[in-house]
Amino acid sequence: MLDLAAAFITLTTLLTYLNYRFLKLPPAIGVMLNALLLSLAVQGISAAGYPILEKSFIQFLQGIDFHQVLMTWFLPALLFAGALHVNLADLKEYKWPIGFLATVGVVISTFAVGGVAYVLLEALGWQVSFIYCLIFGALISPTDPIAVMGILKTSGAPKPLSMTIVGESLFNDGTAVVAFGVLLGIAALGHSPSAGEITWLLVQEGFGGVLFGLMVGYVGCLMIKTIHQPQLTVMVTLAMVFGGASVASKLHVSAPIFAVVAGLVMGNVGRLRNMGDKEREYVDDFWELVDDILNALLFALIGLELLLLPISWLHFGAAILLGAGVLLCRLAAVAPGVMLLRLMQRKGERQFDKGTIRTLCWGGLRGGVSVALALSLPAGPERDVLVVITYIIVLVSILIQGLTIGPLVRTLFGENKKPEHTDGTAAEEAPPAH
């Protein structure tokens, strides 16, 4: 296991270096693109009659449980790191658009995408049941908080828009995971559970995650209030995330929701009130480093997964068509809520500028959560189709939407405004590429 981790970290470091020296793309996207090119090169060498390298890579990747690694270890840490600098007062100010998009928006997207997938896949000759199409709708609905927050730091998006996108991406992972679990349970049982059973699952996973996050967050805040030692303060936050995520899985509460809530509590109570300047600096630097490293590892893993999937031109064509359908369904989920909230605004209040709907739609990047959920599907013909299509949609979303959302925001809202962090402080200018 240690050899596997060492090899993966070394490979990811090399891919990150190549992006920094030559591609100069946003770190996560650049690492994923390098990993993708490496996968294609390995397949090319294998096709030329030298399969040993591809076999070694496949053996290496099969030793990694993508779903377990992401959902239990990577995602809680990344969500905690992201929530640590989100201002809770700002989050409350935009609670209605965030709440709508992270709940109702996910439900609308799930059913809309499921309907489109059912029609399209049947037209292409794949017999995928409607319930599995709905499962696909649930797993492809969450937006990627990791890629989104990294891009918004330097895009110059207006505060209402950036807070809405960040807030939605932090919370809709938990909503989508719960919806995915409910639908997968229906598929396994062969019949629909009762309204009471669904309600209980939502309460257990969703509200249970919130309560557990509040408890762990406030316990951590009380602990660091009694110490003034930077290294120990960092250790407390580390134990909160990984210990809490492990316990959350045993309690069957949402680990993503737990991590977000614990991060918000630590960021707004512990970090601002209970830490001295030196402790705050240590915690900020540590979690920024963790965020960068795990980002690189995650996106390298996504790029390398290409070696394990039997992708055909039919899969690719279906994924492109379904990806376009996902964007249209995203529009159907976003536009009504934004227009309704505009009508509800008081006179003189301006939360949503022109271009908000376009930015919310195009900024809904799909990422590692969708791939992890797809890989957790039970073995069968439906899984084989949905995993490959999900993977291609995620790749295209990160590469195309991820590389163009920044320019889109600057085009729509101008470059004269200095970008802000989600805690309300001005972001520093990005250093020039070397």
Short mmCIF file of C-alpha atoms in Angstrom, two decimals:
data_model
loop_
_atom_site.label_atom_id
_atom_site.label_comp_id
_atom_site.label_asym_id
_atom_site.label_seq_id
_atom_site.Cartn_x
_atom_site.Cartn_y
_atom_site.Cartn_z
CA MET A 1 0.00 0.00 0.00
CA LEU A 2 2.82 2.40 0.87
CA ASP A 3 4.61 1.58 -2.40
CA LEU A 4 1.38 2.32 -4.29
CA ALA A 5 0.99 5.69 -2.53
CA ALA A 6 4.65 6.58 -3.13
CA ALA A 7 4.41 5.76 -6.85
CA PHE A 8 1.21 7.76 -7.26
CA ILE A 9 2.57 10.83 -5.45
CA THR A 10 5.77 10.71 -7.52
CA LEU A 11 3.85 10.44 -10.79
CA THR A 12 1.49 13.27 -9.82
CA THR A 13 4.43 15.48 -8.88
CA LEU A 14 5.95 14.91 -12.32
CA LEU A 15 2.66 15.74 -14.05
CA THR A 16 2.31 18.90 -11.94
CA TYR A 17 5.86 19.96 -12.80
CA LEU A 18 5.22 19.48 -16.53
CA ASN A 19 2.10 21.63 -16.32
CA TYR A 20 3.95 24.38 -14.42
CA ARG A 21 6.87 24.41 -16.85
CA PHE A 22 5.11 23.95 -20.18
CA LEU A 23 1.29 23.97 -20.27
CA LYS A 24 0.79 26.72 -17.65
CA LEU A 25 -2.90 25.82 -17.28
CA PRO A 26 -4.89 26.05 -14.02
CA PRO A 27 -3.18 23.42 -11.82
CA ALA A 28 -6.01 20.89 -11.52
CA ILE A 29 -6.91 21.05 -15.21
CA GLY A 30 -3.29 20.95 -16.33
CA VAL A 31 -2.51 17.89 -14.20
CA MET A 32 -5.58 16.08 -15.52
CA LEU A 33 -4.69 16.91 -19.12
CA ASN A 34 -1.12 15.65 -18.61
CA ALA A 35 -2.46 12.43 -17.05
CA LEU A 36 -4.85 12.04 -19.98
CA LEU A 37 -2.02 12.50 -22.49
CA LEU A 38 0.08 9.99 -20.55
CA SER A 39 -2.79 7.47 -20.70
CA LEU A 40 -3.11 7.95 -24.46
CA ALA A 41 0.67 7.59 -24.91
CA VAL A 42 0.70 4.36 -22.88
CA GLN A 43 -2.17 2.98 -24.99
CA GLY A 44 -0.30 3.99 -28.16
CA ILE A 45 2.85 2.18 -27.03
CA SER A 46 0.74 -0.89 -26.25
CA ALA A 47 -0.89 -0.79 -29.69
CA ALA A 48 2.59 -0.64 -31.25
CA GLY A 49 3.37 -4.03 -29.72
CA TYR A 50 4.76 -3.18 -26.29
CA PRO A 51 1.90 -3.88 -23.82
CA ILE A 52 4.03 -4.27 -20.69
CA LEU A 53 3.78 -0.59 -19.73
CA GLU A 54 -0.02 -0.52 -20.08
CA LYS A 55 -0.34 -3.71 -18.04
CA SER A 56 1.79 -2.18 -15.28
CA PHE A 57 -0.34 0.99 -15.20
CA ILE A 58 -3.57 -1.03 -15.16
CA GLN A 59 -2.32 -3.17 -12.30
CA PHE A 60 -1.34 0.00 -10.45
CA LEU A 61 -4.76 1.65 -10.97
CA GLN A 62 -6.70 -1.49 -10.06
CA GLY A 63 -5.07 -1.31 -6.65
CA ILE A 64 -6.79 2.03 -6.00
CA ASP A 65 -10.44 2.07 -4.92
CA PHE A 66 -11.42 5.38 -6.53
CA HIS A 67 -14.80 5.58 -4.79
CA GLN A 68 -13.39 4.82 -1.34
CA VAL A 69 -10.40 7.16 -1.74
CA LEU A 70 -12.49 10.08 -2.96
CA MET A 71 -15.60 9.82 -0.79
CA THR A 72 -13.86 8.89 2.49
CA TRP A 73 -10.54 10.73 2.27
CA PHE A 74 -10.19 13.29 -0.51
CA LEU A 75 -13.65 14.88 -0.65
CA PRO A 76 -14.09 15.59 3.09
CA ALA A 77 -10.65 17.22 3.27
CA LEU A 78 -11.22 19.30 0.11
CA LEU A 79 -14.68 20.42 1.23
CA PHE A 80 -13.38 21.32 4.70
CA ALA A 81 -10.52 23.32 3.17
CA GLY A 82 -12.95 25.14 0.87
CA ALA A 83 -15.50 25.89 3.61
CA LEU A 84 -12.79 27.11 5.99
CA HIS A 85 -12.64 30.51 4.22
CA VAL A 86 -16.33 30.94 3.41
CA ASN A 87 -17.90 33.79 5.35
CA LEU A 88 -21.00 32.44 7.09
CA ALA A 89 -22.71 35.86 7.04
CA ASP A 90 -22.33 36.00 3.25
CA LEU A 91 -23.61 32.44 2.97
CA LYS A 92 -26.71 33.39 4.96
CA GLU A 93 -27.24 36.45 2.78
CA TYR A 94 -27.49 34.27 -0.33
CA LYS A 95 -29.17 31.31 1.36
CA TRP A 96 -32.20 31.27 -0.95
CA PRO A 97 -30.40 30.85 -4.29
CA ILE A 98 -27.88 28.47 -2.70
CA GLY A 99 -30.61 26.42 -1.02
CA PHE A 100 -32.71 26.27 -4.20
CA LEU A 101 -29.84 25.18 -6.45
CA ALA A 102 -28.42 22.66 -3.97
CA THR A 103 -31.78 20.94 -3.35
CA VAL A 104 -34.60 21.68 -5.81
CA GLY A 105 -32.07 22.28 -8.59
CA VAL A 106 -30.51 18.84 -8.04
CA VAL A 107 -33.95 17.15 -8.06
CA ILE A 108 -34.99 18.94 -11.28
CA SER A 109 -31.68 18.09 -12.91
CA THR A 110 -31.90 14.44 -11.83
CA PHE A 111 -35.28 13.85 -13.46
CA ALA A 112 -34.59 16.00 -16.53
CA VAL A 113 -31.24 14.33 -17.25
CA GLY A 114 -32.74 10.92 -16.51
CA GLY A 115 -35.48 11.48 -19.10
CA VAL A 116 -33.02 12.69 -21.74
CA ALA A 117 -30.66 9.77 -21.04
CA TYR A 118 -33.48 7.21 -21.32
CA VAL A 119 -34.56 8.48 -24.75
CA LEU A 120 -31.04 8.95 -26.12
CA LEU A 121 -29.53 5.67 -24.90
CA GLU A 122 -32.48 3.69 -26.22
CA ALA A 123 -32.15 5.43 -29.60
CA LEU A 124 -28.47 4.39 -29.71
CA GLY A 125 -29.30 0.74 -28.98
CA TRP A 126 -28.46 0.51 -25.26
CA GLN A 127 -31.16 -1.04 -23.08
CA VAL A 128 -30.79 0.96 -19.85
CA SER A 129 -33.80 0.91 -17.52
CA PHE A 130 -35.44 4.19 -16.55
CA ILE A 131 -34.41 3.84 -12.90
CA TYR A 132 -30.75 3.56 -13.94
CA CYS A 133 -31.18 6.64 -16.15
CA LEU A 134 -32.46 8.49 -13.07
CA ILE A 135 -29.43 7.20 -11.14
CA PHE A 136 -27.25 8.65 -13.89
CA GLY A 137 -29.15 11.94 -13.55
CA ALA A 138 -28.39 12.01 -9.81
CA LEU A 139 -24.69 11.20 -10.12
CA ILE A 140 -24.06 13.74 -12.91
CA SER A 141 -26.00 16.58 -11.22
CA PRO A 142 -23.51 17.73 -8.54
CA THR A 143 -21.11 20.46 -9.60
CA ASP A 144 -17.45 20.18 -8.71
CA PRO A 145 -16.57 22.46 -5.74
CA ILE A 146 -12.84 21.87 -6.19
CA ALA A 147 -12.54 23.13 -9.75
CA VAL A 148 -15.17 25.86 -9.27
CA MET A 149 -13.54 27.51 -6.25
CA GLY A 150 -10.10 27.43 -7.82
CA ILE A 151 -11.35 29.22 -10.93
CA LEU A 152 -13.47 31.81 -9.10
CA LYS A 153 -10.50 33.00 -7.04
CA THR A 154 -9.11 34.85 -10.07
CA SER A 155 -12.13 35.30 -12.35
CA GLY A 156 -13.44 38.58 -10.90
CA ALA A 157 -17.02 37.31 -10.56
CA PRO A 158 -19.42 39.59 -8.63
CA LYS A 159 -19.80 38.59 -4.99
CA PRO A 160 -23.47 37.46 -5.22
CA LEU A 161 -22.64 35.22 -8.16
CA SER A 162 -19.43 33.78 -6.72
CA MET A 163 -21.07 33.10 -3.33
CA THR A 164 -24.01 31.38 -5.03
CA ILE A 165 -21.75 29.16 -7.15
CA VAL A 166 -19.44 28.30 -4.25
CA GLY A 167 -22.30 27.69 -1.80
CA GLU A 168 -24.17 25.48 -4.24
CA SER A 169 -21.08 23.44 -5.11
CA LEU A 170 -20.27 22.91 -1.43
CA PHE A 171 -23.72 21.57 -0.53
CA ASN A 172 -25.06 19.86 -3.65
CA ASP A 173 -22.58 16.98 -3.35
CA GLY A 174 -24.40 15.84 -0.21
CA THR A 175 -27.83 16.26 -1.82
CA ALA A 176 -26.81 14.34 -4.93
CA VAL A 177 -25.23 11.52 -2.90
CA VAL A 178 -28.48 11.13 -0.91
CA ALA A 179 -30.57 11.14 -4.11
CA PHE A 180 -28.16 8.61 -5.65
CA GLY A 181 -28.51 6.35 -2.61
CA VAL A 182 -32.32 6.50 -2.66
CA LEU A 183 -32.52 5.67 -6.38
CA LEU A 184 -29.91 2.92 -6.13
CA GLY A 185 -31.93 1.41 -3.27
CA ILE A 186 -35.05 1.45 -5.44
CA ALA A 187 -33.14 -0.32 -8.23
CA ALA A 188 -31.86 -2.97 -5.80
CA LEU A 189 -35.27 -3.57 -4.18
CA GLY A 190 -37.17 -3.59 -7.45
CA HIS A 191 -39.92 -1.40 -5.98
CA SER A 192 -40.26 2.13 -4.68
CA PRO A 193 -39.72 2.65 -0.93
CA SER A 194 -42.41 4.39 1.05
CA ALA A 195 -42.43 8.15 1.58
CA GLY A 196 -41.53 7.51 5.20
CA GLU A 197 -38.45 5.50 4.27
CA ILE A 198 -37.26 8.18 1.84
CA THR A 199 -37.88 10.92 4.41
CA TRP A 200 -35.96 9.00 7.06
CA LEU A 201 -33.01 8.50 4.69
CA LEU A 202 -32.96 12.23 3.89
CA VAL A 203 -33.11 13.12 7.58
CA GLN A 204 -30.43 10.59 8.52
CA GLU A 205 -28.00 11.48 5.75
CA GLY A 206 -28.68 15.22 5.37
CA PHE A 207 -29.68 16.54 8.78
CA GLY A 208 -27.52 13.91 10.46
CA GLY A 209 -24.53 15.24 8.54
CA VAL A 210 -25.36 18.81 9.58
CA LEU A 211 -25.74 17.91 13.27
CA PHE A 212 -22.59 15.80 13.31
CA GLY A 213 -20.65 18.57 11.57
CA LEU A 214 -21.88 21.13 14.11
CA MET A 215 -20.90 18.87 17.01
CA VAL A 216 -17.41 18.08 15.70
CA GLY A 217 -16.88 21.70 14.63
CA TYR A 218 -17.73 23.17 18.01
CA VAL A 219 -15.76 20.52 19.92
CA GLY A 220 -12.74 21.40 17.76
CA CYS A 221 -13.28 25.12 18.44
CA LEU A 222 -13.41 24.51 22.21
CA MET A 223 -10.20 22.50 22.05
CA ILE A 224 -8.19 25.11 20.15
CA LYS A 225 -9.49 27.83 22.46
CA THR A 226 -7.54 26.21 25.31
CA ILE A 227 -4.26 25.87 23.39
CA HIS A 228 -1.90 28.36 21.79
CA GLN A 229 0.42 26.04 19.95
CA PRO A 230 0.27 26.20 16.12
CA GLN A 231 1.26 22.60 15.36
CA LEU A 232 -1.26 21.18 17.82
CA THR A 233 -3.97 23.46 16.41
CA VAL A 234 -3.33 22.06 12.95
CA MET A 235 -3.47 18.51 14.34
CA VAL A 236 -6.88 19.21 15.88
CA THR A 237 -8.29 20.33 12.52
CA LEU A 238 -6.73 17.30 10.82
CA ALA A 239 -8.30 14.93 13.35
CA MET A 240 -11.66 16.68 12.92
CA VAL A 241 -11.69 16.01 9.18
CA PHE A 242 -10.39 12.46 8.86
CA GLY A 243 -11.63 11.14 12.20
CA GLY A 244 -15.00 12.80 11.65
CA ALA A 245 -15.34 11.51 8.08
CA SER A 246 -14.56 7.96 9.21
CA VAL A 247 -17.14 8.12 12.01
CA ALA A 248 -19.69 9.73 9.65
CA SER A 249 -19.50 6.71 7.33
CA LYS A 250 -20.12 4.39 10.30
CA LEU A 251 -23.11 6.48 11.44
CA HIS A 252 -24.51 6.53 7.88
CA VAL A 253 -24.62 10.31 7.76
CA SER A 254 -23.37 12.37 4.82
CA ALA A 255 -19.59 12.81 5.05
CA PRO A 256 -19.61 15.67 2.46
CA ILE A 257 -22.25 17.63 4.41
CA PHE A 258 -20.41 16.92 7.66
CA ALA A 259 -17.15 18.26 6.22
CA VAL A 260 -18.74 21.46 4.89
CA VAL A 261 -20.52 22.24 8.18
CA ALA A 262 -17.44 21.46 10.28
CA GLY A 263 -15.34 23.68 8.01
CA LEU A 264 -17.81 26.56 8.27
CA VAL A 265 -17.87 26.32 12.06
CA MET A 266 -14.08 26.12 12.35
CA GLY A 267 -13.60 28.95 9.84
CA ASN A 268 -16.12 31.36 11.35
CA VAL A 269 -15.75 30.54 15.05
CA GLY A 270 -12.46 28.76 15.67
CA ARG A 271 -10.33 30.50 13.05
CA LEU A 272 -11.61 34.04 13.61
CA ARG A 273 -12.27 34.02 17.36
CA ASN A 274 -10.27 31.28 19.06
CA MET A 275 -6.94 31.38 17.20
CA GLY A 276 -4.08 33.77 17.53
CA ASP A 277 -2.38 35.21 14.45
CA LYS A 278 0.33 32.56 14.40
CA GLU A 279 -2.14 29.66 14.78
CA ARG A 280 -4.36 31.13 12.07
CA GLU A 281 -1.38 31.46 9.72
CA TYR A 282 -0.35 27.84 10.32
CA VAL A 283 -3.88 26.52 9.78
CA ASP A 284 -4.39 28.59 6.61
CA ASP A 285 -1.05 27.55 5.10
CA PHE A 286 -1.55 23.89 6.03
CA TRP A 287 -5.02 23.55 4.52
CA GLU A 288 -4.04 25.51 1.43
CA LEU A 289 -1.21 23.02 0.93
CA VAL A 290 -3.51 20.04 1.55
CA ASP A 291 -6.02 21.51 -0.91
CA ASP A 292 -3.37 21.90 -3.62
CA ILE A 293 -1.86 18.44 -3.12
CA LEU A 294 -5.17 16.55 -2.99
CA ASN A 295 -6.42 18.51 -6.02
CA ALA A 296 -3.39 17.38 -8.01
CA LEU A 297 -3.73 13.76 -6.88
CA LEU A 298 -7.46 13.66 -7.62
CA PHE A 299 -7.25 15.11 -11.11
CA ALA A 300 -4.26 12.95 -11.98
CA LEU A 301 -6.30 9.91 -10.96
CA ILE A 302 -9.22 11.04 -13.14
CA GLY A 303 -6.93 11.36 -16.15
CA LEU A 304 -5.32 7.95 -15.59
CA GLU A 305 -8.70 6.18 -15.23
CA LEU A 306 -8.88 6.29 -19.04
CA LEU A 307 -6.65 3.19 -19.09
CA LEU A 308 -9.32 1.11 -17.32
CA LEU A 309 -12.32 2.02 -19.47
CA PRO A 310 -13.31 0.42 -22.82
CA ILE A 311 -14.18 3.63 -24.65
CA SER A 312 -15.57 3.40 -28.21
CA TRP A 313 -16.60 6.07 -30.71
CA LEU A 314 -20.23 5.26 -29.92
CA HIS A 315 -19.59 5.96 -26.23
CA PHE A 316 -17.87 9.21 -27.15
CA GLY A 317 -20.71 10.36 -29.40
CA ALA A 318 -23.33 9.45 -26.80
CA ALA A 319 -21.40 11.31 -24.10
CA ILE A 320 -21.14 14.47 -26.22
CA LEU A 321 -24.89 14.42 -26.91
CA LEU A 322 -25.71 13.65 -23.29
CA GLY A 323 -23.26 16.32 -22.10
CA ALA A 324 -25.16 18.88 -24.18
CA GLY A 325 -28.38 17.54 -22.66
CA VAL A 326 -26.92 17.91 -19.16
CA LEU A 327 -26.17 21.58 -19.87
CA LEU A 328 -29.72 22.17 -21.13
CA CYS A 329 -31.12 20.45 -18.03
CA ARG A 330 -28.83 22.61 -15.91
CA LEU A 331 -30.43 25.63 -17.60
CA ALA A 332 -33.89 24.24 -16.82
CA ALA A 333 -32.90 23.82 -13.17
CA VAL A 334 -31.18 27.20 -12.77
CA ALA A 335 -33.23 29.68 -14.81
CA PRO A 336 -36.62 29.39 -13.02
CA GLY A 337 -35.05 29.79 -9.59
CA VAL A 338 -32.96 32.81 -10.56
CA MET A 339 -35.91 34.52 -12.30
CA LEU A 340 -38.17 33.86 -9.30
CA LEU A 341 -35.59 35.24 -6.89
CA ARG A 342 -35.22 38.33 -9.08
CA LEU A 343 -38.96 38.93 -8.78
CA MET A 344 -38.72 38.53 -5.00
CA GLN A 345 -35.97 41.16 -4.65
CA ARG A 346 -36.82 44.37 -2.90
CA LYS A 347 -36.58 47.62 -4.83
CA GLY A 348 -32.98 48.81 -5.08
CA GLU A 349 -31.62 45.39 -4.11
CA ARG A 350 -29.41 43.90 -6.82
CA GLN A 351 -28.17 40.40 -6.24
CA PHE A 352 -28.24 39.00 -9.75
CA ASP A 353 -26.59 40.88 -12.59
CA LYS A 354 -27.28 40.23 -16.23
CA GLY A 355 -25.35 37.13 -17.26
CA THR A 356 -25.92 35.26 -13.98
CA ILE A 357 -27.93 32.43 -15.55
CA ARG A 358 -25.34 31.88 -18.29
CA THR A 359 -22.51 31.83 -15.77
CA LEU A 360 -24.32 29.48 -13.38
CA CYS A 361 -25.04 27.08 -16.24
CA TRP A 362 -21.58 27.11 -17.77
CA GLY A 363 -19.91 27.16 -14.35
CA GLY A 364 -21.60 23.90 -13.35
CA LEU A 365 -18.50 21.76 -13.92
CA ARG A 366 -18.78 18.02 -13.33
CA GLY A 367 -15.93 16.33 -11.51
CA GLY A 368 -14.60 13.52 -9.36
CA VAL A 369 -17.79 12.98 -7.34
CA SER A 370 -19.68 11.94 -10.48
CA VAL A 371 -16.92 9.49 -11.47
CA ALA A 372 -16.76 8.04 -7.95
CA LEU A 373 -20.52 7.51 -7.77
CA ALA A 374 -20.56 5.88 -11.22
CA LEU A 375 -17.76 3.50 -10.20
CA SER A 376 -19.77 2.48 -7.11
CA LEU A 377 -22.64 1.11 -9.24
CA PRO A 378 -23.18 -2.66 -8.99
CA ALA A 379 -21.70 -4.78 -11.78
CA GLY A 380 -23.90 -5.17 -14.83
CA PRO A 381 -24.46 -3.91 -18.38
CA GLU A 382 -25.95 -0.62 -17.12
CA ARG A 383 -22.82 0.09 -15.10
CA ASP A 384 -20.49 -0.51 -18.04
CA VAL A 385 -22.34 2.04 -20.19
CA LEU A 386 -22.90 4.68 -17.50
CA VAL A 387 -19.33 4.62 -16.14
CA VAL A 388 -17.78 5.26 -19.57
CA ILE A 389 -20.29 7.99 -20.50
CA THR A 390 -19.94 9.68 -17.11
CA TYR A 391 -16.15 9.66 -17.43
CA ILE A 392 -16.20 11.29 -20.87
CA ILE A 393 -18.71 13.95 -19.76
CA VAL A 394 -16.54 14.80 -16.75
CA LEU A 395 -13.39 15.05 -18.90
CA VAL A 396 -15.05 17.30 -21.47
CA SER A 397 -16.68 19.42 -18.76
CA ILE A 398 -13.42 20.04 -16.89
CA LEU A 399 -11.38 20.72 -20.02
CA ILE A 400 -13.84 22.87 -21.99
CA GLN A 401 -15.97 24.54 -19.32
CA GLY A 402 -13.08 24.75 -16.86
CA LEU A 403 -10.82 26.55 -19.34
CA THR A 404 -13.52 28.94 -20.57
CA ILE A 405 -15.54 29.88 -17.47
CA GLY A 406 -12.91 32.41 -16.36
CA PRO A 407 -12.88 34.28 -19.70
CA LEU A 408 -16.70 34.10 -19.79
CA VAL A 409 -16.98 35.74 -16.35
CA ARG A 410 -14.49 38.45 -17.31
CA THR A 411 -16.37 39.09 -20.57
CA LEU A 412 -19.77 39.33 -18.87
CA PHE A 413 -18.75 41.29 -15.79
CA GLY A 414 -15.61 43.14 -16.83
CA GLU A 415 -12.05 42.95 -15.57
CA ASN A 416 -12.02 46.22 -13.66
CA LYS A 417 -13.12 44.61 -10.42
CA LYS A 418 -10.50 42.94 -8.30
CA PRO A 419 -11.52 39.34 -7.50
CA GLU A 420 -12.57 38.58 -3.96
CA HIS A 421 -12.13 35.52 -1.83
CA THR A 422 -15.27 33.98 -0.41
CA ASP A 423 -14.40 35.39 3.00
CA GLY A 424 -14.76 38.89 1.58
CA THR A 425 -11.07 39.80 1.42
CA ALA A 426 -9.48 40.94 -1.81
CA ALA A 427 -7.50 38.32 -3.65
CA GLU A 428 -3.92 38.95 -4.56
CA GLU A 429 -2.95 39.30 -8.19
CA ALA A 430 -2.00 35.96 -9.70
CA PRO A 431 1.78 35.80 -10.22
CA PRO A 432 2.93 35.77 -13.83
CA ALA A 433 3.77 32.39 -15.33
CA HIS A 434 7.48 31.64 -15.40
#
